[in-house]
Structures are given as structure tokens and as C-alpha cells.
mmCIF file of C-alpha atoms in Angstrom:
data_model
loop_
_atom_site.group_PDB
_atom_site.id
_atom_site.type_symbol
_atom_site.label_atom_id
_atom_site.label_comp_id
_atom_site.label_asym_id
_atom_site.label_seq_id
_atom_site.Cartn_x
_atom_site.Cartn_y
_atom_site.Cartn_z
ATOM 1 C CA MET A 1203 -49.900 2.628 -69.601
ATOM 2 C CA ASP A 1204 -47.812 5.352 -71.511
ATOM 3 C CA ILE A 1205 -44.641 6.492 -70.347
ATOM 4 C CA PRO A 1206 -42.751 9.582 -72.296
ATOM 5 C CA VAL A 1207 -38.942 8.835 -72.653
ATOM 6 C CA GLY A 1208 -37.516 11.674 -74.974
ATOM 7 C CA ASN A 1209 -39.506 11.955 -78.007
ATOM 8 C CA LYS A 1210 -40.947 8.745 -77.432
ATOM 9 C CA LYS A 1211 -43.381 6.681 -75.740
ATOM 10 C CA PHE A 1212 -42.840 3.198 -74.401
ATOM 11 C CA GLU A 1213 -46.302 1.225 -73.407
ATOM 12 C CA LEU A 1214 -46.519 -0.522 -70.650
ATOM 13 C CA SER A 1215 -48.892 -3.814 -70.134
ATOM 14 C CA ARG A 1216 -51.100 -3.866 -67.427
ATOM 15 C CA GLY A 1217 -48.917 -6.603 -65.803
ATOM 16 C CA GLN A 1218 -46.057 -4.684 -65.903
ATOM 17 C CA ALA A 1219 -47.758 -1.662 -64.633
ATOM 18 C CA THR A 1220 -48.643 -3.634 -61.721
ATOM 19 C CA ALA A 1221 -45.339 -5.245 -61.266
ATOM 20 C CA ILE A 1222 -43.795 -1.630 -61.007
ATOM 21 C CA LEU A 1223 -46.247 -0.105 -58.442
ATOM 22 C CA ALA A 1224 -45.842 -3.398 -56.272
ATOM 23 C CA VAL A 1225 -42.202 -3.228 -56.271
ATOM 24 C CA LEU A 1226 -42.763 0.543 -55.453
ATOM 25 C CA PHE A 1227 -45.300 -0.211 -52.866
ATOM 26 C CA VAL A 1228 -42.955 -3.169 -51.506
ATOM 27 C CA GLY A 1229 -40.126 -0.398 -51.394
ATOM 28 C CA LEU A 1230 -42.612 2.320 -49.277
ATOM 29 C CA VAL A 1231 -43.798 -0.591 -46.989
ATOM 30 C CA GLY A 1232 -40.026 -2.010 -46.021
ATOM 31 C CA LEU A 1233 -38.833 1.919 -45.643
ATOM 32 C CA TYR A 1234 -41.621 2.361 -43.162
ATOM 33 C CA GLY A 1235 -40.776 -0.822 -41.657
ATOM 34 C CA LEU A 1236 -37.355 0.382 -41.259
ATOM 35 C CA ARG A 1237 -38.252 3.371 -39.660
ATOM 36 C CA ARG A 1238 -40.241 2.249 -37.286
ATOM 37 C CA ASP A 1239 -37.595 -0.647 -36.879
ATOM 38 C CA TRP A 1240 -35.381 2.653 -36.421
ATOM 39 C CA GLY A 1241 -37.504 4.007 -33.959
ATOM 40 C CA ALA A 1242 -38.307 0.995 -32.040
ATOM 41 C CA ALA A 1243 -36.634 0.228 -28.464
ATOM 42 C CA TYR A 1244 -35.599 -3.445 -28.752
ATOM 43 C CA GLY A 1245 -33.332 -5.795 -26.680
ATOM 44 C CA LYS A 1246 -33.713 -7.332 -23.036
ATOM 45 C CA ILE A 1247 -30.020 -5.193 -21.362
ATOM 46 C CA PRO A 1248 -29.722 -6.656 -18.027
ATOM 47 C CA LYS A 1249 -30.302 -4.378 -14.902
ATOM 48 C CA GLU A 1250 -26.342 -4.121 -15.340
ATOM 49 C CA GLY A 1251 -26.108 -3.107 -18.817
ATOM 50 C CA ILE A 1252 -24.423 -4.545 -21.862
ATOM 51 C CA VAL A 1253 -20.659 -3.104 -22.161
ATOM 52 C CA VAL A 1254 -19.784 -3.454 -26.035
ATOM 53 C CA GLN A 1255 -16.149 -2.897 -27.366
ATOM 54 C CA ILE A 1256 -16.069 -1.498 -31.115
ATOM 55 C CA PRO A 1257 -12.697 -2.110 -31.966
ATOM 56 C CA ARG A 1258 -10.650 0.980 -33.841
ATOM 57 C CA GLY A 1259 -11.029 0.678 -37.359
ATOM 58 C CA SER A 1260 -14.406 -1.681 -38.019
ATOM 59 C CA SER A 1261 -16.556 -1.121 -40.845
ATOM 60 C CA HIS A 1262 -20.475 -0.319 -40.292
ATOM 61 C CA ARG A 1263 -21.166 -4.028 -41.382
ATOM 62 C CA GLU A 1264 -18.688 -5.156 -38.339
ATOM 63 C CA ILE A 1265 -20.391 -2.801 -35.728
ATOM 64 C CA ALA A 1266 -23.985 -3.782 -37.409
ATOM 65 C CA GLU A 1267 -22.939 -7.520 -36.863
ATOM 66 C CA LEU A 1268 -22.007 -6.830 -33.180
ATOM 67 C CA LEU A 1269 -24.454 -5.145 -32.317
ATOM 68 C CA ALA A 1270 -26.937 -7.970 -33.192
ATOM 69 C CA ALA A 1271 -24.862 -10.762 -31.716
ATOM 70 C CA LYS A 1272 -25.120 -8.641 -28.452
ATOM 71 C CA GLY A 1273 -28.788 -8.330 -28.826
ATOM 72 C CA LEU A 1274 -29.268 -4.588 -29.105
ATOM 73 C CA VAL A 1275 -30.270 -4.643 -32.495
ATOM 74 C CA ARG A 1276 -32.534 -6.592 -34.364
ATOM 75 C CA SER A 1277 -31.043 -6.470 -37.597
ATOM 76 C CA SER A 1278 -27.796 -5.758 -38.611
ATOM 77 C CA LEU A 1279 -29.079 -5.297 -41.906
ATOM 78 C CA SER A 1280 -31.096 -2.790 -40.450
ATOM 79 C CA PHE A 1281 -28.887 -0.792 -39.032
ATOM 80 C CA ARG A 1282 -26.010 -0.927 -41.584
ATOM 81 C CA ILE A 1283 -28.812 0.888 -43.654
ATOM 82 C CA LEU A 1284 -29.173 2.957 -41.001
ATOM 83 C CA ALA A 1285 -25.273 3.617 -41.163
ATOM 84 C CA ALA A 1286 -25.272 4.368 -44.577
ATOM 85 C CA ARG A 1287 -28.085 7.153 -44.310
ATOM 86 C CA ASN A 1288 -25.231 9.045 -42.065
ATOM 87 C CA PHE A 1289 -22.347 8.056 -43.824
ATOM 88 C CA ARG A 1290 -21.010 11.624 -43.218
ATOM 89 C CA ARG A 1291 -20.871 10.787 -39.317
ATOM 90 C CA THR A 1292 -18.027 9.062 -37.970
ATOM 91 C CA LEU A 1293 -18.909 5.929 -35.579
ATOM 92 C CA HIS A 1294 -16.572 6.267 -32.879
ATOM 93 C CA ALA A 1295 -14.917 2.987 -31.707
ATOM 94 C CA GLY A 1296 -14.485 2.465 -27.957
ATOM 95 C CA GLU A 1297 -15.756 1.085 -24.740
ATOM 96 C CA TYR A 1298 -19.590 1.444 -24.870
ATOM 97 C CA MET A 1299 -22.068 0.840 -21.955
ATOM 98 C CA PHE A 1300 -25.989 0.179 -22.884
ATOM 99 C CA GLU A 1301 -28.402 0.434 -20.169
ATOM 100 C CA GLY A 1302 -31.880 0.013 -20.519
ATOM 101 C CA ARG A 1303 -33.924 -0.593 -24.297
ATOM 102 C CA LEU A 1304 -32.846 1.124 -26.750
ATOM 103 C CA SER A 1305 -33.509 1.843 -29.887
ATOM 104 C CA PRO A 1306 -31.364 1.713 -33.103
ATOM 105 C CA LYS A 1307 -30.900 5.571 -33.568
ATOM 106 C CA GLN A 1308 -30.346 5.950 -29.800
ATOM 107 C CA ILE A 1309 -27.483 3.548 -30.832
ATOM 108 C CA MET A 1310 -26.245 5.267 -33.566
ATOM 109 C CA ARG A 1311 -26.602 8.646 -31.676
ATOM 110 C CA MET A 1312 -24.237 7.128 -28.812
ATOM 111 C CA LEU A 1313 -21.672 6.114 -31.551
ATOM 112 C CA ILE A 1314 -21.564 9.250 -33.798
ATOM 113 C CA MET A 1315 -21.314 11.243 -30.380
ATOM 114 C CA GLY A 1316 -18.540 9.029 -29.101
ATOM 115 C CA ARG A 1317 -20.367 8.482 -25.661
ATOM 116 C CA VAL A 1318 -17.840 5.854 -24.489
ATOM 117 C CA TYR A 1319 -18.117 4.390 -20.869
ATOM 118 C CA LEU A 1320 -15.727 5.909 -18.424
ATOM 119 C CA HIS A 1321 -14.609 3.852 -15.751
ATOM 120 C CA SER A 1322 -14.651 5.729 -12.146
ATOM 121 C CA VAL A 1323 -11.263 5.206 -10.056
ATOM 122 C CA THR A 1324 -10.162 6.828 -7.306
ATOM 123 C CA VAL A 1325 -6.554 7.731 -6.374
ATOM 124 C CA PRO A 1326 -5.914 7.673 -2.262
ATOM 125 C CA GLU A 1327 -4.333 10.404 -0.610
ATOM 126 C CA GLY A 1328 -0.577 9.869 -0.264
ATOM 127 C CA TYR A 1329 -0.693 6.714 -3.007
ATOM 128 C CA THR A 1330 2.878 6.895 -5.121
ATOM 129 C CA ILE A 1331 3.622 6.490 -8.779
ATOM 130 C CA PHE A 1332 3.956 2.703 -8.135
ATOM 131 C CA GLU A 1333 0.611 2.318 -6.502
ATOM 132 C CA ILE A 1334 -1.069 4.267 -9.138
ATOM 133 C CA ALA A 1335 0.222 2.563 -11.903
ATOM 134 C CA ASP A 1336 -0.784 -0.416 -10.272
ATOM 135 C CA LEU A 1337 -4.163 0.815 -9.704
ATOM 136 C CA LEU A 1338 -4.600 2.117 -13.309
ATOM 137 C CA GLU A 1339 -3.701 -1.719 -14.394
ATOM 138 C CA LYS A 1340 -5.688 -3.116 -12.008
ATOM 139 C CA GLU A 1341 -8.846 -1.233 -13.485
ATOM 140 C CA GLY A 1342 -7.643 -1.950 -17.213
ATOM 141 C CA LEU A 1343 -7.053 1.634 -18.187
ATOM 142 C CA ALA A 1344 -3.136 1.475 -18.846
ATOM 143 C CA THR A 1345 -0.352 -0.985 -18.049
ATOM 144 C CA SER A 1346 1.891 0.000 -14.609
ATOM 145 C CA LYS A 1347 4.783 -0.367 -16.944
ATOM 146 C CA ASP A 1348 3.390 2.142 -19.537
ATOM 147 C CA PHE A 1349 2.127 4.781 -16.969
ATOM 148 C CA LEU A 1350 5.657 4.587 -14.656
ATOM 149 C CA GLU A 1351 7.772 4.919 -17.871
ATOM 150 C CA MET A 1352 5.086 8.279 -18.552
ATOM 151 C CA ALA A 1353 4.921 9.598 -14.618
ATOM 152 C CA SER A 1354 9.072 9.261 -14.739
ATOM 153 C CA ASP A 1355 8.933 12.291 -17.671
ATOM 154 C CA PRO A 1356 8.431 15.476 -15.534
ATOM 155 C CA THR A 1357 8.247 17.748 -18.336
ATOM 156 C CA LEU A 1358 4.423 18.344 -17.336
ATOM 157 C CA VAL A 1359 5.402 19.893 -14.231
ATOM 158 C CA ARG A 1360 8.676 21.711 -15.684
ATOM 159 C CA TYR A 1361 6.515 24.900 -15.378
ATOM 160 C CA LEU A 1362 6.497 24.599 -11.782
ATOM 161 C CA ALA A 1363 8.827 22.542 -10.565
ATOM 162 C CA PRO A 1364 12.117 22.550 -12.700
ATOM 163 C CA GLY A 1365 14.039 20.779 -11.007
ATOM 164 C CA ALA A 1366 11.439 17.791 -10.405
ATOM 165 C CA PRO A 1367 12.484 14.377 -11.009
ATOM 166 C CA ASN A 1368 9.725 13.184 -12.012
ATOM 167 C CA LEU A 1369 5.807 13.779 -11.640
ATOM 168 C CA GLU A 1370 5.720 12.368 -8.060
ATOM 169 C CA GLY A 1371 3.597 14.518 -5.868
ATOM 170 C CA PHE A 1372 1.967 16.381 -8.689
ATOM 171 C CA LEU A 1373 -0.532 13.408 -9.640
ATOM 172 C CA PHE A 1374 -3.566 15.085 -7.327
ATOM 173 C CA PRO A 1375 -5.455 12.217 -5.448
ATOM 174 C CA ASP A 1376 -9.085 12.328 -6.415
ATOM 175 C CA THR A 1377 -11.859 10.364 -7.978
ATOM 176 C CA TYR A 1378 -11.508 10.491 -12.374
ATOM 177 C CA LYS A 1379 -13.476 9.296 -15.002
ATOM 178 C CA PHE A 1380 -11.188 7.383 -18.037
ATOM 179 C CA PRO A 1381 -12.434 5.842 -20.705
ATOM 180 C CA LYS A 1382 -10.669 2.358 -21.908
ATOM 181 C CA GLY A 1383 -7.997 2.578 -24.427
ATOM 182 C CA ILE A 1384 -6.570 6.327 -23.002
ATOM 183 C CA PRO A 1385 -3.439 6.864 -23.499
ATOM 184 C CA PRO A 1386 -1.213 7.045 -20.271
ATOM 185 C CA ARG A 1387 0.188 10.816 -20.880
ATOM 186 C CA ARG A 1388 -3.576 11.656 -21.190
ATOM 187 C CA ILE A 1389 -3.838 10.119 -17.464
ATOM 188 C CA ALA A 1390 -1.368 12.061 -16.480
ATOM 189 C CA GLU A 1391 -2.374 15.465 -18.016
ATOM 190 C CA THR A 1392 -5.368 15.119 -16.445
ATOM 191 C CA MET A 1393 -4.283 14.279 -12.702
ATOM 192 C CA VAL A 1394 -1.299 17.166 -13.017
ATOM 193 C CA LYS A 1395 -4.201 19.639 -14.110
ATOM 194 C CA ARG A 1396 -6.229 18.663 -11.251
ATOM 195 C CA PHE A 1397 -3.031 19.397 -9.051
ATOM 196 C CA ARG A 1398 -3.036 22.685 -10.817
ATOM 197 C CA VAL A 1399 -6.505 23.398 -9.452
ATOM 198 C CA ALA A 1400 -5.681 22.509 -6.017
ATOM 199 C CA TRP A 1401 -2.651 24.302 -5.972
ATOM 200 C CA SER A 1402 -3.973 27.740 -7.340
ATOM 201 C CA LYS A 1403 -6.777 27.585 -4.139
ATOM 202 C CA LEU A 1404 -3.945 27.377 -1.778
ATOM 203 C CA SER A 1405 -2.278 30.465 -0.268
ATOM 204 C CA GLN A 1406 1.291 31.029 -1.151
ATOM 205 C CA ASP A 1407 1.617 33.830 1.198
ATOM 206 C CA HIS A 1408 4.202 31.859 4.098
ATOM 207 C CA SER A 1409 6.712 32.015 5.810
ATOM 208 C CA ASP A 1410 8.815 29.328 4.612
ATOM 209 C CA ALA A 1411 8.656 30.563 0.787
ATOM 210 C CA HIS A 1412 12.030 29.773 0.414
ATOM 211 C CA LEU A 1413 11.481 25.804 -0.001
ATOM 212 C CA GLY A 1414 10.033 27.255 -3.473
ATOM 213 C CA PRO A 1415 7.218 24.812 -4.708
ATOM 214 C CA LEU A 1416 9.448 21.409 -5.274
ATOM 215 C CA GLY A 1417 10.228 21.707 -1.398
ATOM 216 C CA ILE A 1418 6.848 22.511 -0.457
ATOM 217 C CA VAL A 1419 5.513 19.324 -2.419
ATOM 218 C CA THR A 1420 7.902 17.462 -1.219
ATOM 219 C CA MET A 1421 7.144 18.506 2.677
ATOM 220 C CA ALA A 1422 3.724 17.690 1.977
ATOM 221 C CA SER A 1423 4.312 14.538 0.600
ATOM 222 C CA LEU A 1424 6.301 13.376 3.788
ATOM 223 C CA ILE A 1425 3.141 14.724 6.253
ATOM 224 C CA GLU A 1426 0.861 12.521 4.064
ATOM 225 C CA ARG A 1427 3.112 9.285 4.485
ATOM 226 C CA GLU A 1428 3.518 9.964 8.355
ATOM 227 C CA THR A 1429 -0.189 10.923 9.294
ATOM 228 C CA ALA A 1430 -3.569 10.089 8.316
ATOM 229 C CA VAL A 1431 -4.779 12.033 10.776
ATOM 230 C CA ALA A 1432 -6.298 15.661 9.477
ATOM 231 C CA GLU A 1433 -5.594 17.675 12.726
ATOM 232 C CA GLU A 1434 -2.258 16.178 13.215
ATOM 233 C CA ARG A 1435 -0.488 17.277 9.882
ATOM 234 C CA PRO A 1436 0.031 20.850 10.713
ATOM 235 C CA ARG A 1437 2.314 19.727 13.679
ATOM 236 C CA VAL A 1438 3.758 17.198 12.251
ATOM 237 C CA ALA A 1439 4.889 19.896 9.709
ATOM 238 C CA SER A 1440 5.930 21.526 12.537
ATOM 239 C CA VAL A 1441 8.556 19.150 13.504
ATOM 240 C CA PHE A 1442 10.131 18.421 10.193
ATOM 241 C CA TYR A 1443 10.593 22.548 9.642
ATOM 242 C CA ASN A 1444 11.728 22.600 13.085
ATOM 243 C CA ARG A 1445 14.395 19.673 12.363
ATOM 244 C CA LEU A 1446 15.383 21.546 9.260
ATOM 245 C CA GLN A 1447 15.671 24.583 10.917
ATOM 246 C CA ASP A 1448 18.309 23.199 13.595
ATOM 247 C CA GLN A 1449 19.958 21.190 10.809
ATOM 248 C CA VAL A 1450 18.940 17.679 12.295
ATOM 249 C CA ALA A 1451 18.443 14.972 9.937
ATOM 250 C CA LEU A 1452 14.512 14.447 9.388
ATOM 251 C CA GLY A 1453 14.443 10.559 10.116
ATOM 252 C CA CYS A 1454 11.420 9.958 8.130
ATOM 253 C CA ASP A 1455 10.735 6.321 7.725
ATOM 254 C CA PRO A 1456 8.793 6.635 4.955
ATOM 255 C CA THR A 1457 11.733 8.175 2.575
ATOM 256 C CA VAL A 1458 13.452 5.300 3.643
ATOM 257 C CA ILE A 1459 10.746 2.997 1.947
ATOM 258 C CA TYR A 1460 10.493 5.016 -0.670
ATOM 259 C CA ALA A 1461 14.154 4.942 -1.454
ATOM 260 C CA LEU A 1462 13.857 1.180 -1.327
ATOM 261 C CA ARG A 1463 11.043 0.730 -3.643
ATOM 262 C CA LEU A 1464 12.947 3.215 -6.109
ATOM 263 C CA ALA A 1465 15.518 0.174 -5.700
ATOM 264 C CA HIS A 1466 12.726 -2.556 -6.177
ATOM 265 C CA GLN A 1467 14.471 -3.705 -2.703
ATOM 266 C CA TYR A 1468 11.494 -2.896 -0.311
ATOM 267 C CA ARG A 1469 9.860 -6.200 1.294
ATOM 268 C CA GLY A 1470 7.124 -4.934 3.079
ATOM 269 C CA SER A 1471 8.781 -3.716 6.585
ATOM 270 C CA LEU A 1472 11.948 -1.437 7.352
ATOM 271 C CA SER A 1473 14.709 -3.232 9.557
ATOM 272 C CA SER A 1474 17.382 -1.480 10.970
ATOM 273 C CA ALA A 1475 19.772 -2.594 8.389
ATOM 274 C CA ASP A 1476 17.462 -0.353 6.208
ATOM 275 C CA MET A 1477 18.233 2.659 8.069
ATOM 276 C CA HIS A 1478 21.269 2.612 6.368
ATOM 277 C CA PHE A 1479 20.427 2.127 2.847
ATOM 278 C CA ALA A 1480 22.677 4.644 0.614
ATOM 279 C CA SER A 1481 20.119 6.977 -1.381
ATOM 280 C CA PRO A 1482 19.397 10.485 -1.422
ATOM 281 C CA TYR A 1483 16.291 10.108 -0.375
ATOM 282 C CA ASN A 1484 17.487 8.554 3.194
ATOM 283 C CA THR A 1485 16.995 11.367 5.683
ATOM 284 C CA TYR A 1486 18.314 9.192 7.836
ATOM 285 C CA LEU A 1487 21.598 9.795 6.126
ATOM 286 C CA HIS A 1488 21.190 13.361 4.661
ATOM 287 C CA ARG A 1489 19.985 16.211 6.006
ATOM 288 C CA GLY A 1490 17.321 18.534 4.724
ATOM 289 C CA LEU A 1491 14.419 17.542 2.300
ATOM 290 C CA PRO A 1492 14.507 14.219 -0.201
ATOM 291 C CA PRO A 1493 15.168 15.124 -3.918
ATOM 292 C CA GLY A 1494 11.559 14.658 -4.595
ATOM 293 C CA PRO A 1495 8.111 13.777 -3.213
ATOM 294 C CA ILE A 1496 7.724 10.690 -2.124
ATOM 295 C CA ALA A 1497 4.138 10.719 -2.580
ATOM 296 C CA ASN A 1498 1.097 12.444 -3.987
ATOM 297 C CA PRO A 1499 -0.250 14.478 -1.195
ATOM 298 C CA GLY A 1500 -3.740 15.598 -1.032
ATOM 299 C CA ALA A 1501 -4.867 19.107 -0.262
ATOM 300 C CA ALA A 1502 -4.886 19.106 3.763
ATOM 301 C CA SER A 1503 -1.250 17.885 3.489
ATOM 302 C CA LEU A 1504 -0.563 20.740 0.782
ATOM 303 C CA ARG A 1505 -2.053 23.226 3.149
ATOM 304 C CA ALA A 1506 -0.154 21.800 6.185
ATOM 305 C CA ALA A 1507 3.118 22.326 4.342
ATOM 306 C CA LEU A 1508 2.452 25.784 3.699
ATOM 307 C CA GLU A 1509 0.890 26.358 7.270
ATOM 308 C CA PRO A 1510 2.771 24.572 9.882
ATOM 309 C CA GLU A 1511 1.615 24.955 13.312
ATOM 310 C CA LYS A 1512 3.846 26.601 15.340
ATOM 311 C CA THR A 1513 5.638 24.440 18.144
ATOM 312 C CA ASN A 1514 9.073 23.444 19.607
ATOM 313 C CA PHE A 1515 8.626 20.022 18.868
ATOM 314 C CA LEU A 1516 11.519 18.307 17.318
ATOM 315 C CA TYR A 1517 10.164 14.113 17.780
ATOM 316 C CA PHE A 1518 7.163 12.361 17.540
ATOM 317 C CA VAL A 1519 6.285 8.887 17.376
ATOM 318 C CA ALA A 1520 3.047 6.595 17.288
ATOM 319 C CA ASP A 1521 1.174 6.271 20.055
ATOM 320 C CA ALA A 1522 -0.461 2.950 18.813
ATOM 321 C CA GLN A 1523 -3.934 4.227 19.095
ATOM 322 C CA GLY A 1524 -3.552 5.535 15.434
ATOM 323 C CA ARG A 1525 -2.156 8.859 16.509
ATOM 324 C CA HIS A 1526 0.948 10.433 17.521
ATOM 325 C CA ALA A 1527 3.016 11.502 20.460
ATOM 326 C CA PHE A 1528 4.767 14.661 20.207
ATOM 327 C CA SER A 1529 7.899 15.831 22.296
ATOM 328 C CA ARG A 1530 10.448 18.673 22.424
ATOM 329 C CA THR A 1531 13.714 16.634 23.872
ATOM 330 C CA LEU A 1532 15.474 13.643 23.143
ATOM 331 C CA LEU A 1533 14.189 12.436 26.836
ATOM 332 C CA GLU A 1534 11.016 12.877 26.317
ATOM 333 C CA HIS A 1535 10.681 11.078 23.034
ATOM 334 C CA ASN A 1536 12.914 7.871 24.585
ATOM 335 C CA ARG A 1537 10.031 8.083 27.191
ATOM 336 C CA ASN A 1538 7.178 8.325 24.245
ATOM 337 C CA VAL A 1539 8.730 5.169 22.376
ATOM 338 C CA MET A 1540 8.939 2.994 25.791
ATOM 339 C CA ARG A 1541 5.488 3.607 26.043
ATOM 340 C CA TYR A 1542 4.361 2.972 22.579
ATOM 341 C CA ARG A 1543 6.756 -0.315 22.870
ATOM 342 C CA GLN A 1544 4.903 -1.228 25.565
ATOM 343 C CA ARG A 1545 1.422 -0.330 24.198
ATOM 344 C CA ARG A 1546 1.973 -2.537 21.609
ATOM 345 C CA ALA A 1547 3.222 -5.625 23.697
ATOM 346 C CA GLU A 1548 0.080 -5.368 25.903
ATOM 347 C CA MET A 1549 -2.159 -5.157 22.721
ATOM 348 C CA ASN A 1550 -0.319 -8.404 21.518
ATOM 349 C CA ARG A 1551 -0.813 -10.115 24.631
ATOM 350 C CA GLU A 1552 -4.517 -9.212 24.660
ATOM 351 C CA GLN A 1553 -5.092 -10.241 20.817
ATOM 352 C CA ALA A 1554 -3.468 -13.721 22.161
ATOM 353 C CA ASP A 1555 -5.716 -13.844 24.955
ATOM 354 C CA ALA A 1556 -8.511 -13.581 22.762
ATOM 355 C CA GLU A 1557 -7.795 -15.745 19.620
ATOM 356 C CA PRO A 1558 -9.028 -19.920 20.902
ATOM 357 C CA PRO A 1559 -5.937 -22.122 21.527
ATOM 358 C CA LEU A 1560 -5.217 -24.267 18.514
ATOM 359 C CA VAL A 1561 -6.592 -28.150 19.061
ATOM 360 C CA PRO A 1562 -4.769 -30.720 17.514
ATOM 361 C CA ASP A 1563 -6.606 -32.699 14.848
ATOM 362 C CA HIS A 1564 -6.458 -35.776 17.059
ATOM 363 C CA GLN A 1565 -7.983 -33.677 19.836
ATOM 364 C CA GLN A 1566 -11.248 -32.138 18.083
ATOM 365 C CA PRO A 1567 -14.548 -33.824 18.255
#
């Protein structure tokens, strides 16, 4: 076989020509095999899927070896070659959830698009920034310390509530989906944005506009922490507004709890001494609303703060059945308090009677 090179010709022996053809054949077969491998689903992935964390800064080789070790690709070398063919594309770091049998091409597409696994986290209505921080840490999305540090900066809500001391009240309770490694600021921004959407849907035409957005959100947070019964919220709001109008201290227990939490002194219950705890949040000591929200209210409590029921009530107390008894005078209120205590005592006796007696060890059969 003659092969022209410039003005010269080189003659290949039959053996050399055969060798070249063999190499080309093997190369073509290998390329065909690679293409088949890249397009074929592989791996025995369990029903719950396989979670893979791609560290930031990982090379193609490290990613390929990690995927092979997890049993997601047949060959790390094959995946590295596939990655080399996509050298213009970035393989994004992050946590990925692989479900069902996938081909290397499908996995490559996920990494190029950065389709990281999103963790669902539900923030209940009435959670404080402390409880949200603990929840995020439990879900592995942020440390409590980092999130609290972020939430202490009110910059994100300065446009709406210039006097807000922090982000309390503006982290809207809802279900969110976040990837691991997301900065705490991004989490806060997402929750504040959700608050803005909810706030924009509420009617701002109300009789207590003098409170302003910060006052309304603060009022809503008190309502949220006082009752979980939706239909009671406008009535609870009426009590607080009536007391504000009469310049009577609100006397809201949750504000005292919040004050103690801020000072890291809350022990799970309130004592009579706690009612005298020195704090601007203590609405037993100070008239008017506290300096800012004491929790993050949901849409129903925000609506109740904007549209309170019209009543003459000045007091309310729990009725030991999950609701509240409302009254207009202190005399009525004291009677309701007495009924509450009597009912609680009856419930404690009933519970004690229902429990089997303790049997000392030496009397057990």
C-alpha cells in the first residue's frame, strides 16, 4: 500500500497496513461500545434512591470515581471520556438524588444543569426565628447560629418596616424547598419574598392604619401566639385593639416568653416572677405593642390584625378545651378564670383516676 506524504510516497507492508486497519477497527468498536455505554441505563438503585454529594471543586476524575463507587455508572473511565466530550460544560457541585436506573448521559445532563436535590422544609405558623433556626439546623440546611445571625439584620425588610429590629414576623410560614449548602441569606430572602407576596394579597384599607406595617405584623404575631383557632383570631385582635384604645397594658403572656427567650432565660413555663421580667417586650410592664413581632404569623393572623372583629371585649382566658372565653369586665374575666381552674382540676383528677396504680416491684406477679 502506497501512502502519499508531500511529494513522496511511503510504502506500507501488508503487515503494517493490517495493523493500522486493526487499530482503526478496534477504535471504532471501542467508540461504538462507549456510545452504547453512555446511552444505556445502569445500576441497581434502591427504591429510596441514592444520594450523592459532589464536593465543590471536584475534578471530572473525582466525580467519575464517586459515581462508579456508588454503582451509578459502569466505568469511571467511560464517564471521564463522556465528560471530556462536554469540556465546555460545567459539572455543578451539590447534593444529588438519583432515582431509577439512569444512563451516564442522563446523569451527565443532571450535573450540567445542576439539578440538585431540594429538601422540603415546612415552617409552621407562629414559629419564632429561634424555632426556625433550630428547624433548619435539624434539616441540615444551616446552622442555628448562622441563621440567627442573618435574621438579626433587618435590611431585607427596611423598605416595608424601617423600624423592625430584625426579621422576626417577616419570615413567612410555608413549605419551602432548599438545596443543601444554600447560604442562610438566600433562605431568609426566599421567606421574606414569600411574605411580600402574602402581604400584597391582603387588603390594606382598614381602620388601624396608624399602626403601620410593623405594628400590624406585630399585632398579628401576638394573635398567632395566643390562639390556634382560626375563627377566634379576629376576636382576639379586637381585645388587643380595645386595650390599646383604652391605654391598658395588653398583658400578653407570649410577649413575656419571647422576652425571656431573647435573654436565654426561658425554662419552658412562666412563673409569677416572670411577669415582672424587665424587657420592652413585656406587655405586662409596658403599655402598647412590643418593639417588634414575637413570631412569624400566617395569612389568617395578618388578616385578623387588619380586620378585627368589632366587640367590647377587654379580656380572654383559655377554657381548658382548646378555645377561649371572652369577657367585657374584670368581674366576668375573674369568673372565667375560676371556671378554667376548676375545669383543669377536674381534668387532672380524671386523668389520675384513669391511670393504673403503681405496683411496687415486690408485689408484681
